[in-house]
CSV table of C-alpha atoms in Angstrom, one decimal:
chain,number,residue,atom,x,y,z
A,1,MET,CA,171.7,49.3,120.3
A,2,ASN,CA,175.4,48.6,119.6
A,3,LYS,CA,176.6,45.1,118.9
A,4,ALA,CA,177.3,43.3,122.1
A,5,ASN,CA,180.6,41.4,122.6
A,6,ASN,CA,180.8,37.8,123.9
A,7,ASP,CA,177.1,37.1,123.7
A,8,ALA,CA,177.2,33.3,123.4
A,9,ILE,CA,173.4,32.9,123.4
A,10,TRP,CA,172.9,35.3,120.5
A,11,ASP,CA,175.8,34.0,118.6
A,12,ARG,CA,174.4,30.5,118.8
A,13,ILE,CA,170.9,31.6,117.8
A,14,ARG,CA,172.3,33.3,114.7
A,15,GLU,CA,174.4,30.3,113.7
A,16,GLU,CA,171.4,28.0,114.0
A,17,THR,CA,169.2,30.4,112.1
A,18,LEU,CA,171.7,30.8,109.2
A,19,LEU,CA,171.8,27.0,108.7
A,20,HIS,CA,168.0,26.8,108.6
A,21,ALA,CA,167.7,29.8,106.2
A,22,ARG,CA,170.0,27.9,103.8
A,23,ASP,CA,168.2,24.6,104.2
A,24,GLU,CA,164.6,26.0,103.9
A,25,PRO,CA,164.5,28.8,101.3
A,26,MET,CA,160.8,29.3,101.9
A,27,LEU,CA,161.6,30.6,105.5
A,28,ALA,CA,164.7,32.6,104.5
A,29,SER,CA,163.1,36.0,104.3
A,30,PHE,CA,161.3,35.5,107.7
A,31,LEU,CA,164.5,34.3,109.4
A,32,TYR,CA,166.5,37.2,108.0
A,33,ALA,CA,163.8,39.7,109.0
A,34,THR,CA,163.5,38.4,112.6
A,35,ILE,CA,167.0,37.3,113.5
A,36,LEU,CA,169.8,37.6,110.9
A,37,ASN,CA,169.3,41.3,110.1
A,38,HIS,CA,169.7,42.3,113.7
A,39,PRO,CA,173.2,42.7,115.3
A,40,VAL,CA,172.0,42.2,118.9
A,41,LEU,CA,169.5,40.0,120.6
A,42,GLU,CA,167.4,42.9,122.0
A,43,GLY,CA,167.0,44.4,118.6
A,44,ALA,CA,165.7,41.1,117.2
A,45,LEU,CA,163.5,40.3,120.2
A,46,SER,CA,161.8,43.8,120.2
A,47,PHE,CA,161.2,43.5,116.5
A,48,HIS,CA,159.7,40.0,116.8
A,49,LEU,CA,157.5,40.7,119.8
A,50,ALA,CA,156.3,44.0,118.5
A,51,SER,CA,155.3,42.4,115.2
A,52,GLN,CA,153.1,39.9,117.0
A,53,LEU,CA,151.5,42.5,119.4
A,54,ASP,CA,150.9,45.1,116.7
A,55,SER,CA,147.4,46.5,116.7
A,56,PRO,CA,145.3,49.3,115.1
A,57,THR,CA,145.7,51.4,118.3
A,58,ALA,CA,149.5,50.9,118.7
A,59,SER,CA,151.7,50.1,115.8
A,60,SER,CA,154.6,47.7,116.0
A,61,LEU,CA,157.0,50.6,115.6
A,62,LEU,CA,155.7,52.3,118.7
A,63,LEU,CA,155.7,49.1,120.7
A,64,ARG,CA,159.2,48.3,119.6
A,65,ASP,CA,160.4,51.7,120.7
A,66,VAL,CA,159.0,51.1,124.2
A,67,MET,CA,160.6,47.6,124.4
A,68,LEU,CA,164.0,49.0,123.4
A,69,GLN,CA,163.7,51.6,126.2
A,70,ALA,CA,163.1,48.9,128.7
A,71,PHE,CA,166.0,46.8,127.4
A,72,ASP,CA,168.4,49.8,127.3
A,73,ASN,CA,167.5,51.0,130.8
A,74,ASP,CA,167.4,47.7,132.7
A,75,ALA,CA,170.3,45.3,132.6
A,76,THR,CA,168.4,42.7,134.7
A,77,ILE,CA,165.9,42.3,131.8
A,78,ARG,CA,168.7,41.6,129.3
A,79,LYS,CA,170.3,39.1,131.6
A,80,ALA,CA,166.9,37.4,132.4
A,81,VAL,CA,166.1,37.0,128.7
A,82,ARG,CA,169.2,34.9,128.1
A,83,ALA,CA,168.6,32.9,131.3
A,84,ASP,CA,165.1,32.2,130.2
A,85,LEU,CA,166.2,31.0,126.8
A,86,GLN,CA,168.8,28.7,128.3
A,87,ALA,CA,166.1,27.4,130.7
A,88,VAL,CA,163.9,26.3,127.8
A,89,LEU,CA,166.8,24.6,126.0
A,90,ASP,CA,167.9,22.8,129.2
A,91,ARG,CA,164.4,21.7,130.3
A,92,ASP,CA,162.2,21.2,127.3
A,93,SER,CA,162.8,17.8,125.8
A,94,ALA,CA,161.2,19.0,122.5
A,95,CYS,CA,163.7,21.8,122.1
A,96,HIS,CA,167.2,21.3,121.0
A,97,GLU,CA,168.0,24.7,119.4
A,98,LEU,CA,167.9,28.2,120.9
A,99,TYR,CA,166.3,29.8,117.9
A,100,ILE,CA,163.1,27.7,118.4
A,101,PRO,CA,161.9,29.3,121.6
A,102,PHE,CA,163.1,32.7,120.5
A,103,LEU,CA,160.9,32.5,117.4
A,104,TYR,CA,158.0,30.1,118.2
A,105,PHE,CA,157.4,29.6,122.0
A,106,LYS,CA,154.6,31.9,123.2
A,107,GLY,CA,155.5,31.2,126.8
A,108,PHE,CA,158.9,32.8,126.2
A,109,HIS,CA,157.3,35.6,124.3
A,110,ALA,CA,154.7,36.3,127.0
A,111,LEU,CA,157.3,36.3,129.7
A,112,GLN,CA,159.6,38.8,127.9
A,113,THR,CA,156.7,41.1,127.1
A,114,HIS,CA,155.8,40.9,130.8
A,115,ARG,CA,159.3,42.0,131.7
A,116,VAL,CA,158.8,45.1,129.6
A,117,ALA,CA,155.3,45.7,131.2
A,118,HIS,CA,156.8,45.3,134.7
A,119,TRP,CA,159.5,47.9,133.9
A,120,LEU,CA,156.8,50.3,132.7
A,121,TRP,CA,154.8,49.6,135.9
A,122,ARG,CA,157.8,50.5,138.1
A,123,GLU,CA,158.4,53.6,136.0
A,124,GLY,CA,154.9,54.9,136.8
A,125,ARG,CA,153.5,54.2,133.3
A,126,GLN,CA,150.8,51.9,134.5
A,127,PRO,CA,148.3,52.6,131.7
A,128,LEU,CA,150.8,51.5,129.1
A,129,ALA,CA,151.8,48.5,131.2
A,130,LEU,CA,148.2,47.4,131.3
A,131,PHE,CA,147.9,47.8,127.5
A,132,PHE,CA,150.8,45.4,127.1
A,133,GLN,CA,149.2,43.0,129.5
A,134,ASN,CA,146.0,43.0,127.5
A,135,ARG,CA,147.8,42.5,124.2
A,136,VAL,CA,149.7,39.5,125.7
A,137,SER,CA,146.5,38.0,127.0
A,138,THR,CA,144.7,38.5,123.6
A,139,GLU,CA,147.6,37.2,121.4
A,140,PHE,CA,149.2,34.5,123.6
A,141,GLY,CA,146.4,33.4,126.0
A,142,VAL,CA,148.7,34.3,129.0
A,143,ASP,CA,147.6,36.8,131.6
A,144,ILE,CA,150.4,38.1,133.9
A,145,HIS,CA,149.7,41.3,135.8
A,146,PRO,CA,152.4,43.9,135.2
A,147,ALA,CA,153.1,44.3,138.9
A,148,ALA,CA,153.8,40.6,139.4
A,149,ARG,CA,157.5,40.0,140.0
A,150,MET,CA,159.2,37.3,138.0
A,151,GLY,CA,162.7,36.0,138.6
A,152,SER,CA,165.1,34.7,135.9
A,153,GLY,CA,165.7,31.3,134.4
A,154,ILE,CA,162.0,30.8,134.1
A,155,MET,CA,160.3,28.4,131.7
A,156,LEU,CA,156.6,28.8,130.9
A,157,ASP,CA,156.0,25.5,129.2
A,158,HIS,CA,153.1,25.7,126.6
A,159,ALA,CA,151.8,28.6,128.8
A,160,THR,CA,148.2,28.6,127.4
A,161,GLY,CA,145.7,29.6,130.2
A,162,LEU,CA,148.4,30.8,132.6
A,163,VAL,CA,147.2,33.4,135.1
A,164,ILE,CA,149.5,35.3,137.5
A,165,GLY,CA,148.0,37.9,139.8
A,166,GLU,CA,149.2,41.4,140.8
A,167,THR,CA,151.1,40.7,144.1
A,168,ALA,CA,152.5,37.3,143.0
A,169,VAL,CA,156.2,36.7,143.2
A,170,VAL,CA,158.0,34.0,141.3
A,171,GLY,CA,161.6,33.1,142.1
A,172,ASP,CA,164.5,32.0,140.0
A,173,ASN,CA,164.8,28.8,138.0
A,174,VAL,CA,161.1,28.0,138.2
A,175,SER,CA,159.1,25.9,135.7
A,176,ILE,CA,155.4,26.5,135.2
A,177,LEU,CA,153.2,24.5,132.8
A,178,GLN,CA,149.9,25.4,131.1
A,179,SER,CA,146.6,26.3,132.8
A,180,VAL,CA,148.3,27.2,136.1
A,181,THR,CA,146.8,30.0,138.3
A,182,LEU,CA,148.7,32.0,140.9
A,183,GLY,CA,145.6,33.8,142.1
A,184,GLY,CA,144.0,35.5,145.1
A,185,THR,CA,141.0,34.8,147.2
A,186,GLY,CA,138.0,37.1,147.6
A,187,LYS,CA,138.2,40.8,147.0
A,188,ASP,CA,141.0,41.7,149.3
A,189,GLU,CA,143.2,44.4,147.6
A,190,ALA,CA,146.2,43.9,149.8
A,191,ASP,CA,149.1,41.4,149.3
A,192,ARG,CA,146.9,38.5,148.2
A,193,HIS,CA,148.8,36.3,145.7
A,194,PRO,CA,151.3,33.4,146.1
A,195,LYS,CA,155.0,33.7,146.6
A,196,ILE,CA,156.9,30.9,144.7
A,197,GLY,CA,160.4,30.0,145.8
A,198,ASN,CA,163.5,29.2,143.7
A,199,GLY,CA,163.6,25.9,141.7
A,200,VAL,CA,159.9,25.1,142.1
A,201,LEU,CA,158.1,22.9,139.6
A,202,ILE,CA,154.4,23.7,139.1
A,203,SER,CA,152.6,21.1,137.0
A,204,ALA,CA,149.8,21.6,134.5
A,205,GLY,CA,146.5,22.9,135.8
A,206,ALA,CA,147.6,23.6,139.4
A,207,LYS,CA,145.8,26.4,141.2
A,208,ILE,CA,147.8,28.1,144.0
A,209,LEU,CA,145.5,30.6,145.8
A,210,GLY,CA,146.1,33.3,148.4
A,211,ASN,CA,149.1,35.0,150.0
A,212,ILE,CA,150.9,31.7,150.7
A,213,ARG,CA,154.4,30.6,150.1
A,214,VAL,CA,155.6,27.6,148.1
A,215,GLY,CA,159.1,27.0,149.4
A,216,ASP,CA,162.3,26.6,147.5
A,217,GLY,CA,162.7,23.3,145.6
A,218,ALA,CA,159.0,22.3,146.0
A,219,LYS,CA,156.9,20.4,143.5
A,220,VAL,CA,153.2,21.0,142.9
A,221,GLY,CA,151.3,18.1,141.2
A,222,ALA,CA,149.1,18.5,138.2
A,223,GLY,CA,145.6,19.7,138.9
A,224,SER,CA,146.3,20.4,142.5
A,225,VAL,CA,144.6,23.2,144.5
A,226,VAL,CA,147.1,24.7,147.0
A,227,LEU,CA,145.6,26.8,149.8
A,228,GLU,CA,148.3,26.6,152.4
A,229,ASP,CA,152.0,27.1,152.6
A,230,VAL,CA,154.1,24.4,151.0
A,231,PRO,CA,157.4,23.6,152.9
A,232,PRO,CA,160.6,23.7,151.0
A,233,HIS,CA,161.7,20.6,149.2
A,234,THR,CA,158.3,18.8,149.5
A,235,THR,CA,155.9,17.5,146.9
A,236,VAL,CA,152.2,18.3,147.3
A,237,ALA,CA,149.3,17.1,145.3
A,238,GLY,CA,145.5,16.7,145.5
A,239,VAL,CA,142.4,18.9,146.1
A,240,PRO,CA,143.1,20.4,148.6
A,241,ALA,CA,146.9,19.7,148.2
A,242,LYS,CA,148.7,17.7,150.8
A,243,VAL,CA,152.3,16.6,151.2
A,244,VAL,CA,152.9,13.3,149.4
A,245,GLY,CA,156.6,13.1,149.3
A,246,ARG,CA,159.9,14.8,148.7
A,247,PRO,CA,161.5,15.6,145.4
A,248,ALA,CA,164.5,13.5,144.5
A,249,CYS,CA,166.5,16.7,143.7
A,250,ASP,CA,166.9,20.1,145.2
A,251,GLN,CA,165.5,22.0,142.2
A,252,PRO,CA,162.7,19.9,140.6
A,253,ALA,CA,162.1,22.7,138.1
A,254,LEU,CA,165.3,21.7,136.4
A,255,GLU,CA,164.5,18.0,136.1
A,256,MET,CA,160.9,18.4,135.0
A,257,ASP,CA,159.8,15.0,136.5
A,258,HIS,CA,156.1,15.2,137.2
A,259,ASP,CA,155.8,11.7,138.7
A,260,PHE,CA,155.4,11.1,142.4
A,261,CYS,CA,156.7,7.6,142.8
A,262,CYS,CA,160.3,8.7,143.4
A,263,ASP,CA,159.2,11.5,145.7
A,264,GLU,CA,157.3,9.1,147.9
A,265,ALA,CA,160.2,6.7,148.0
A,266,THR,CA,162.6,9.5,148.9
A,267,ALA,CA,160.4,10.6,151.8
A,268,ARG,CA,160.2,7.0,153.1
A,269,LYS,CA,163.9,6.6,153.1
A,270,GLU,CA,164.5,9.9,154.9
A,271,THR,CA,161.8,8.9,157.5
A,272,ALA,CA,163.5,5.5,158.1
A,273,LYS,CA,166.9,7.2,158.3
A,274,LYS,CA,165.7,9.6,161.0
A,275,ALA,CA,164.0,6.8,162.9
A,276,GLY,CA,167.0,4.5,162.8
């Protein structure tokens, strides 16, 4: 891939990495191999992901070649990678530099590998797509079916134990924490998984089951079991989940506020306003 022009995300990653390579000589060779030796983001990302997913049955060289095919042939993947990186920087209070999720956050790694697997699935290369899914599950503890459709600007925070089923759809600017399941019910082989709207926040351990919709700007509380549609811009919690309030902002995924107090207060104010 030729060097891209005006790639602010990649330029910042390289600048940050160069400073750390100078400050920590022990990591210099690693930082050069993974980032600084590559002129474009896609080259570095394919190298880094393939190195982690390398196996006796498929070498990192072969895996990287497949990833580069996906990046070269689908501009939406290239755009989504950058939006996902920016999402982590904006929403994760523990992350203040772009090079950190690029190198170290397995949620980001799992999501970008899924994007490659989804491209393979759409290209009719299902066996190889499933191979990528298995390697991600084994190495990162994240299981996303290659057919699942993921938007851009997504943050998979921590990501351990995340499961997303075959017919699931996740919108743009969504934040999902660890141990979340977007699963089916029973053995139905039709459209059987959740549809998640834009700007949704799904807290740790939530289980959303069946062909139901979680509306735009909704919030799902930690540990909740969601079995019915969630209206847009509402907060649900509990087992089974019930509406407990309304998020204080239109896209709770961007604020990452998992508390319900403000949501309940917002709902009361809106109810009083309508009554008055």
